Short mmCIF file of C-alpha atoms and ligand atoms in Angstrom, two decimals:
data_model
loop_
_atom_site.label_atom_id
_atom_site.label_comp_id
_atom_site.label_asym_id
_atom_site.label_seq_id
_atom_site.Cartn_x
_atom_site.Cartn_y
_atom_site.Cartn_z
CA MET A 8 25.55 12.13 21.48
CA THR A 9 22.04 11.46 23.20
CA ALA A 10 19.64 13.44 23.04
CA SER A 11 18.57 15.20 26.71
CA ARG A 12 15.36 15.57 26.14
CA LEU A 13 13.03 15.30 29.23
CA PRO A 14 9.13 15.32 30.25
CA ALA A 15 7.06 17.68 30.69
CA PRO A 16 7.12 18.08 34.71
CA PHE A 17 3.03 17.42 35.79
CA ARG A 18 3.51 17.49 39.77
CA ALA A 19 1.34 14.71 41.40
CA THR A 20 0.34 15.18 44.76
CA ASP A 21 0.03 11.70 46.07
CA LEU A 22 3.55 11.15 45.95
CA PRO A 23 7.34 12.00 47.87
CA GLU A 24 8.95 14.85 46.56
CA ARG A 25 12.34 12.90 46.44
CA VAL A 26 12.84 9.21 45.67
CA THR A 27 16.34 7.61 46.00
CA ILE A 28 17.73 5.99 43.16
CA TYR A 29 19.73 2.85 44.29
CA GLU A 30 21.78 1.96 41.52
CA VAL A 31 22.15 -2.18 41.18
CA GLY A 32 23.43 -1.87 37.14
CA PRO A 33 27.54 -2.82 38.08
CA ARG A 34 26.88 -5.61 40.82
CA ASP A 35 23.03 -6.58 39.67
CA GLY A 36 23.56 -5.83 35.73
CA LEU A 37 26.87 -7.26 35.30
CA GLN A 38 27.13 -10.39 37.38
CA ASN A 39 24.95 -12.83 35.07
CA GLU A 40 26.79 -11.21 31.53
CA SER A 41 28.90 -14.08 29.85
CA THR A 42 31.16 -11.38 28.58
CA THR A 43 33.93 -10.89 30.95
CA VAL A 44 34.14 -7.01 31.33
CA ALA A 45 37.55 -5.28 32.39
CA THR A 46 37.74 -3.93 36.22
CA SER A 47 38.85 -0.37 34.18
CA VAL A 48 35.25 -0.89 32.40
CA LYS A 49 33.43 -1.72 35.48
CA ALA A 50 34.91 1.50 37.17
CA GLU A 51 34.85 3.76 34.68
CA PHE A 52 30.73 2.41 34.80
CA VAL A 53 30.74 3.37 38.55
CA LEU A 54 32.19 6.99 38.11
CA ARG A 55 30.19 7.30 35.74
CA LEU A 56 26.99 6.81 37.35
CA VAL A 57 28.45 8.62 40.46
CA ASP A 58 29.05 11.48 38.01
CA ALA A 59 25.46 11.04 36.77
CA GLY A 60 24.16 12.55 39.96
CA LEU A 61 22.96 8.70 41.58
CA PRO A 62 23.28 8.13 45.09
CA ALA A 63 23.66 4.91 45.90
CA VAL A 64 25.26 2.62 43.81
CA GLU A 65 26.38 -1.11 44.56
CA VAL A 66 29.38 -1.50 43.11
CA THR A 67 30.13 -5.81 43.06
CA SER A 68 29.86 -8.55 45.29
CA PHE A 69 31.70 -10.32 47.65
CA VAL A 70 30.83 -13.66 46.57
CA HIS A 71 33.32 -16.42 46.31
CA PRO A 72 34.31 -15.66 42.67
CA GLU A 73 33.53 -19.72 41.46
CA TRP A 74 29.53 -18.32 41.82
CA VAL A 75 30.23 -14.85 39.77
CA PRO A 76 33.33 -15.55 37.82
CA GLN A 77 31.86 -11.96 36.75
CA LEU A 78 32.38 -10.20 40.18
CA ALA A 79 35.67 -12.24 40.68
CA ASP A 80 37.77 -8.66 40.76
CA ALA A 81 36.00 -7.02 43.60
CA ASP A 82 39.07 -6.61 45.61
CA ASP A 83 40.88 -4.58 42.62
CA LEU A 84 37.99 -2.79 41.44
CA LEU A 85 37.52 -1.30 44.82
CA GLY A 86 41.18 -0.51 44.84
CA LEU A 87 40.22 1.86 41.58
CA LEU A 88 37.03 3.52 43.65
CA PRO A 89 37.78 6.92 45.58
CA ARG A 90 37.04 6.30 49.34
CA GLU A 91 34.09 7.50 51.02
CA THR A 92 36.50 10.84 51.79
CA GLY A 93 36.59 11.73 48.12
CA THR A 94 35.00 13.48 45.78
CA ALA A 95 31.69 12.77 46.67
CA PRO A 96 31.09 12.18 49.79
CA GLN A 97 27.39 12.06 49.87
CA VAL A 98 27.53 9.20 47.46
CA ARG A 99 27.15 5.38 48.89
CA LEU A 100 29.01 2.37 47.49
CA PRO A 101 27.64 -0.84 48.78
CA VAL A 102 29.04 -3.87 48.27
CA LEU A 103 26.96 -7.45 48.36
CA VAL A 104 28.24 -10.05 51.05
CA PRO A 105 27.07 -13.38 51.23
CA ASN A 106 29.23 -14.33 54.63
CA GLU A 107 31.79 -13.58 57.14
CA ARG A 108 34.63 -14.36 54.75
CA GLY A 109 32.93 -11.72 52.16
CA LEU A 110 32.13 -9.45 55.30
CA GLU A 111 36.40 -9.64 56.06
CA ARG A 112 37.44 -8.39 52.50
CA ALA A 113 34.52 -5.46 52.54
CA LEU A 114 36.50 -4.51 55.19
CA GLU A 115 39.74 -5.05 54.58
CA ALA A 116 38.83 -3.25 51.60
CA GLY A 117 37.23 -0.14 53.18
CA VAL A 118 34.24 -0.94 52.85
CA THR A 119 31.00 1.20 54.83
CA ASP A 120 27.82 0.09 52.91
CA ILE A 121 27.18 -3.72 52.99
CA ALA A 122 24.19 -6.21 51.25
CA VAL A 123 23.12 -9.34 52.26
CA PHE A 124 20.71 -11.50 51.22
CA ALA A 125 18.24 -13.82 51.91
CA SER A 126 15.05 -15.73 49.64
CA ALA A 127 11.59 -15.48 50.45
CA THR A 128 11.25 -19.46 49.76
CA GLU A 129 12.60 -22.60 50.20
CA THR A 130 13.26 -23.57 46.49
CA PHE A 131 15.36 -20.28 45.64
CA ALA A 132 17.06 -20.86 49.11
CA GLN A 133 18.15 -24.26 47.99
CA ARG A 134 18.82 -23.66 44.57
CA ASN A 135 20.65 -20.26 44.86
CA LEU A 136 22.49 -20.39 48.31
CA ASN A 137 22.29 -24.26 48.99
CA ARG A 138 20.82 -23.90 52.04
CA SER A 139 17.03 -23.81 53.83
CA VAL A 140 15.52 -20.31 54.76
CA GLU A 141 16.55 -21.00 58.08
CA GLU A 142 20.25 -22.34 56.83
CA SER A 143 20.59 -19.09 55.09
CA LEU A 144 19.30 -16.65 58.00
CA ALA A 145 21.62 -17.92 60.21
CA MET A 146 24.83 -17.43 57.63
CA VAL A 147 23.91 -13.73 57.93
CA SER A 148 23.07 -13.61 60.72
CA PRO A 149 26.77 -12.91 61.70
CA VAL A 150 27.74 -11.12 58.90
CA VAL A 151 25.10 -7.99 59.96
CA ALA A 152 26.35 -8.77 63.55
CA ARG A 153 29.43 -7.66 62.81
CA ALA A 154 28.97 -5.19 60.29
CA LEU A 155 26.83 -2.96 62.74
CA GLU A 156 29.46 -3.38 65.44
CA ALA A 157 31.93 -1.87 62.33
CA GLY A 158 29.51 0.52 62.51
CA LEU A 159 28.59 0.11 58.95
CA ALA A 160 25.47 0.54 57.12
CA VAL A 161 23.68 -3.08 55.95
CA ARG A 162 20.78 -3.43 53.64
CA GLY A 163 19.21 -6.63 53.01
CA TYR A 164 17.81 -8.13 49.38
CA LEU A 165 14.84 -10.26 49.50
CA SER A 166 14.01 -12.75 46.86
CA MET A 167 11.11 -14.10 45.46
CA CYS A 168 8.41 -11.70 47.64
CA PHE A 169 5.94 -11.56 44.24
CA GLY A 170 6.04 -15.40 43.51
CA ASP A 171 8.61 -18.14 42.11
CA PRO A 172 9.17 -20.17 38.98
CA TRP A 173 8.91 -23.42 41.27
CA GLU A 174 6.81 -22.94 43.81
CA GLY A 175 4.52 -20.14 41.56
CA GLU A 176 2.28 -17.81 44.24
CA VAL A 177 4.26 -16.94 47.71
CA PRO A 178 1.73 -16.11 50.51
CA LEU A 179 2.04 -12.54 51.59
CA ALA A 180 2.41 -13.88 55.57
CA ARG A 181 5.88 -16.11 54.01
CA VAL A 182 7.51 -13.21 52.52
CA VAL A 183 6.17 -11.00 56.46
CA GLY A 184 7.44 -13.62 58.11
CA VAL A 185 11.11 -13.44 56.18
CA ALA A 186 10.96 -9.78 56.21
CA SER A 187 10.93 -9.69 59.36
CA ARG A 188 13.86 -12.08 60.79
CA LEU A 189 15.98 -9.39 58.45
CA ALA A 190 15.11 -6.51 59.91
CA ASP A 191 15.13 -8.48 63.23
CA LEU A 192 18.60 -8.81 62.76
CA GLY A 193 19.73 -5.37 62.31
CA CYS A 194 19.39 -5.02 58.77
CA GLY A 195 18.47 -0.97 58.42
CA GLU A 196 17.34 -1.25 54.57
CA LEU A 197 15.06 -4.36 52.95
CA SER A 198 14.84 -4.26 49.49
CA LEU A 199 11.58 -6.40 48.64
CA GLY A 200 12.63 -8.01 45.08
CA ASP A 201 10.15 -9.59 42.57
CA THR A 202 12.70 -11.35 41.04
CA ILE A 203 10.97 -12.57 38.57
CA GLY A 204 8.82 -9.58 37.41
CA VAL A 205 5.28 -11.24 38.29
CA ALA A 206 4.24 -8.53 40.50
CA THR A 207 1.42 -6.32 39.37
CA PRO A 208 0.54 -3.45 41.63
CA GLY A 209 -2.64 -4.09 43.99
CA HIS A 210 0.15 -7.16 45.00
CA VAL A 211 2.49 -4.82 45.81
CA THR A 212 0.24 -2.14 48.03
CA ALA A 213 -1.16 -5.69 49.59
CA LEU A 214 2.36 -6.55 50.42
CA LEU A 215 3.17 -2.99 52.12
CA ASP A 216 0.40 -3.00 53.54
CA ASP A 217 0.83 -6.40 55.74
CA LEU A 218 4.85 -5.49 56.21
CA GLU A 219 3.48 -2.00 57.81
CA ASN A 220 1.21 -3.96 60.05
CA ALA A 221 3.75 -6.45 61.07
CA GLY A 222 6.08 -3.48 62.23
CA LEU A 223 8.07 -2.62 58.82
CA THR A 224 7.74 1.00 58.05
CA ARG A 225 7.90 2.28 54.69
CA GLU A 226 10.76 4.16 55.32
CA HIS A 227 12.95 1.06 56.02
CA ILE A 228 11.82 -0.06 52.84
CA ALA A 229 13.26 0.01 48.69
CA VAL A 230 11.55 -1.84 45.97
CA HIS A 231 13.13 -3.95 43.66
CA PHE A 232 11.61 -4.97 40.47
CA HIS A 233 11.62 -6.74 37.01
CA ASP A 234 10.16 -5.60 34.31
CA THR A 235 9.96 -9.35 32.72
CA TYR A 236 6.00 -8.47 31.80
CA GLY A 237 6.28 -4.74 31.70
CA GLN A 238 5.00 -3.98 35.24
CA ALA A 239 8.17 -2.62 36.59
CA LEU A 240 7.21 0.87 36.86
CA ALA A 241 3.12 0.19 37.81
CA ASN A 242 4.52 -1.41 40.49
CA THR A 243 7.04 0.99 41.22
CA LEU A 244 4.36 3.73 40.83
CA ALA A 245 2.33 1.90 43.59
CA ALA A 246 4.74 1.75 45.99
CA LEU A 247 5.69 5.26 45.43
CA ARG A 248 1.49 6.03 46.27
CA ALA A 249 2.02 3.91 49.51
CA GLY A 250 4.79 5.71 50.65
CA VAL A 251 8.22 4.03 49.46
CA THR A 252 10.85 6.50 48.69
CA THR A 253 13.65 4.06 47.79
CA VAL A 254 13.58 1.98 44.21
CA ASP A 255 16.13 -0.17 43.07
CA ALA A 256 16.77 0.45 38.96
CA SER A 257 20.04 -0.81 36.95
CA ALA A 258 21.07 1.47 34.05
CA GLY A 259 20.30 0.68 30.80
CA GLY A 260 18.29 -2.35 32.10
CA LEU A 261 21.43 -4.18 32.29
CA GLY A 262 20.80 -8.12 34.12
CA GLY A 263 18.26 -10.03 35.14
CA CYS A 264 17.77 -12.97 36.64
CA PRO A 265 18.56 -16.48 34.85
CA TYR A 266 15.47 -18.18 36.29
CA ALA A 267 12.94 -15.74 34.61
CA ARG A 268 12.61 -16.84 30.71
CA SER A 269 12.67 -13.44 29.76
CA ALA A 270 15.86 -11.57 29.12
CA THR A 271 13.92 -8.61 30.08
CA GLY A 272 15.16 -7.66 33.87
CA ASN A 273 15.57 -5.53 35.94
CA LEU A 274 14.21 -1.69 35.36
CA ALA A 275 16.01 0.48 33.38
CA THR A 276 17.35 3.44 35.85
CA GLU A 277 16.85 5.52 32.47
CA ASP A 278 12.91 4.35 32.46
CA LEU A 279 12.48 5.29 36.53
CA VAL A 280 14.50 8.71 35.84
CA TRP A 281 12.03 9.94 33.02
CA MET A 282 8.70 8.97 34.72
CA LEU A 283 9.38 10.40 38.15
CA THR A 284 10.89 13.43 36.22
CA GLY A 285 7.47 13.82 34.82
CA LEU A 286 5.71 13.47 38.15
CA GLY A 287 7.81 15.88 39.62
CA VAL A 288 9.75 13.99 41.63
CA GLU A 289 13.19 14.66 42.28
CA THR A 290 16.32 12.25 42.10
CA GLY A 291 19.22 14.08 41.54
CA VAL A 292 19.85 12.18 38.25
CA ASP A 293 20.96 14.05 35.47
CA LEU A 294 18.94 11.87 32.33
CA GLY A 295 21.52 13.02 29.43
CA LYS A 296 24.71 11.66 31.34
CA LEU A 297 23.19 8.18 31.81
CA VAL A 298 21.92 7.54 28.77
CA GLU A 299 24.99 8.69 27.06
CA THR A 300 27.01 6.26 29.86
CA SER A 301 24.34 2.97 29.15
CA VAL A 302 24.96 4.06 25.33
CA TRP A 303 28.54 3.47 26.21
CA MET A 304 28.39 0.22 28.19
CA ALA A 305 26.36 -1.32 25.67
CA GLU A 306 28.77 -0.87 23.26
CA GLN A 307 31.38 -2.26 25.41
CA LEU A 308 29.19 -5.06 25.95
CA GLY A 309 28.09 -5.21 21.90
CA ARG A 310 24.28 -5.28 21.85
CA PRO A 311 21.71 -2.31 22.88
CA SER A 312 20.42 -1.92 25.92
CA PRO A 313 16.83 -2.67 26.59
CA SER A 314 16.25 0.59 28.15
CA ARG A 315 12.73 1.78 26.03
CA VAL A 316 14.19 5.24 27.41
CA VAL A 317 18.09 4.67 26.21
CA ARG A 318 16.56 4.06 22.58
CA ALA A 319 14.19 6.82 22.31
CA LEU A 320 16.42 9.13 23.85
CA ALA A 321 19.63 7.51 21.49
CA LYS A 322 17.73 7.44 18.86
CA GLY A 323 18.10 11.26 17.95
CA SER A 324 21.78 10.94 17.57
CA SER A 325 23.28 11.31 14.10
MG1 MG B 8 17.23 -7.55 40.42
#
């Protein structure tokens, strides 16, 4: 049992009325877990997140099973989930797709929403994709084209937007350049990843301004912050004040980046919902149900959630 406490709402005037939380726990959260999670547990995780009111839940990835063994059951997992015509027609259940083979699998599985990915830096492109930035865009290009032809929604992830563990600082112009390429390919939404968690709020605002000057307006931008240095909520607030309305987060703070030294990774969805509730911003998420889900998932994984809000609310249990 968990408490259902909520912060008192104090509406801030410079924020959007509603924020779309794009939940990445089942994919980004679980992909770095060394313990294999049963497919039925993953399905229950996704369904519980949907039941908690999350409007978009990234389910899994069609990467080659050798790259990410944890997600090798993608086809089976999708088979356990309702299609778009199911009980929750408004909910998006996107799947990460790295290449054309992945797209074929996604289409066969009846997926209607995909995400592709690229890196803002050469070093991470080489380490993560074994390709240059240019070569990885060339790989993604036909995937996006075919997906759009098939009527799918396409999101583009861009990694290392605020810093790179090998290259250090990443010039804003570099990020704007690769982001523009992804947008030109046809990605309807771009998720700016702070893969190693080094962003600070002024950096966020500066990047969003430069993107807007390049024609990439806020309604097409999502932010994906990591809490490695405790900055994820401050960065989120800066992005919301700048007009962003889609924020990526991971239930219970699951997952991180194997290239960042700290175990603390993705912004926890509960921490985000707590702040947004306090600010009077609507999310449609039931925090009590979400916390219960993360406590349950932490039990499956055998260790406590790193989310401050999960710990604070779960503490009240007997
Ligand atoms: Mg992440």
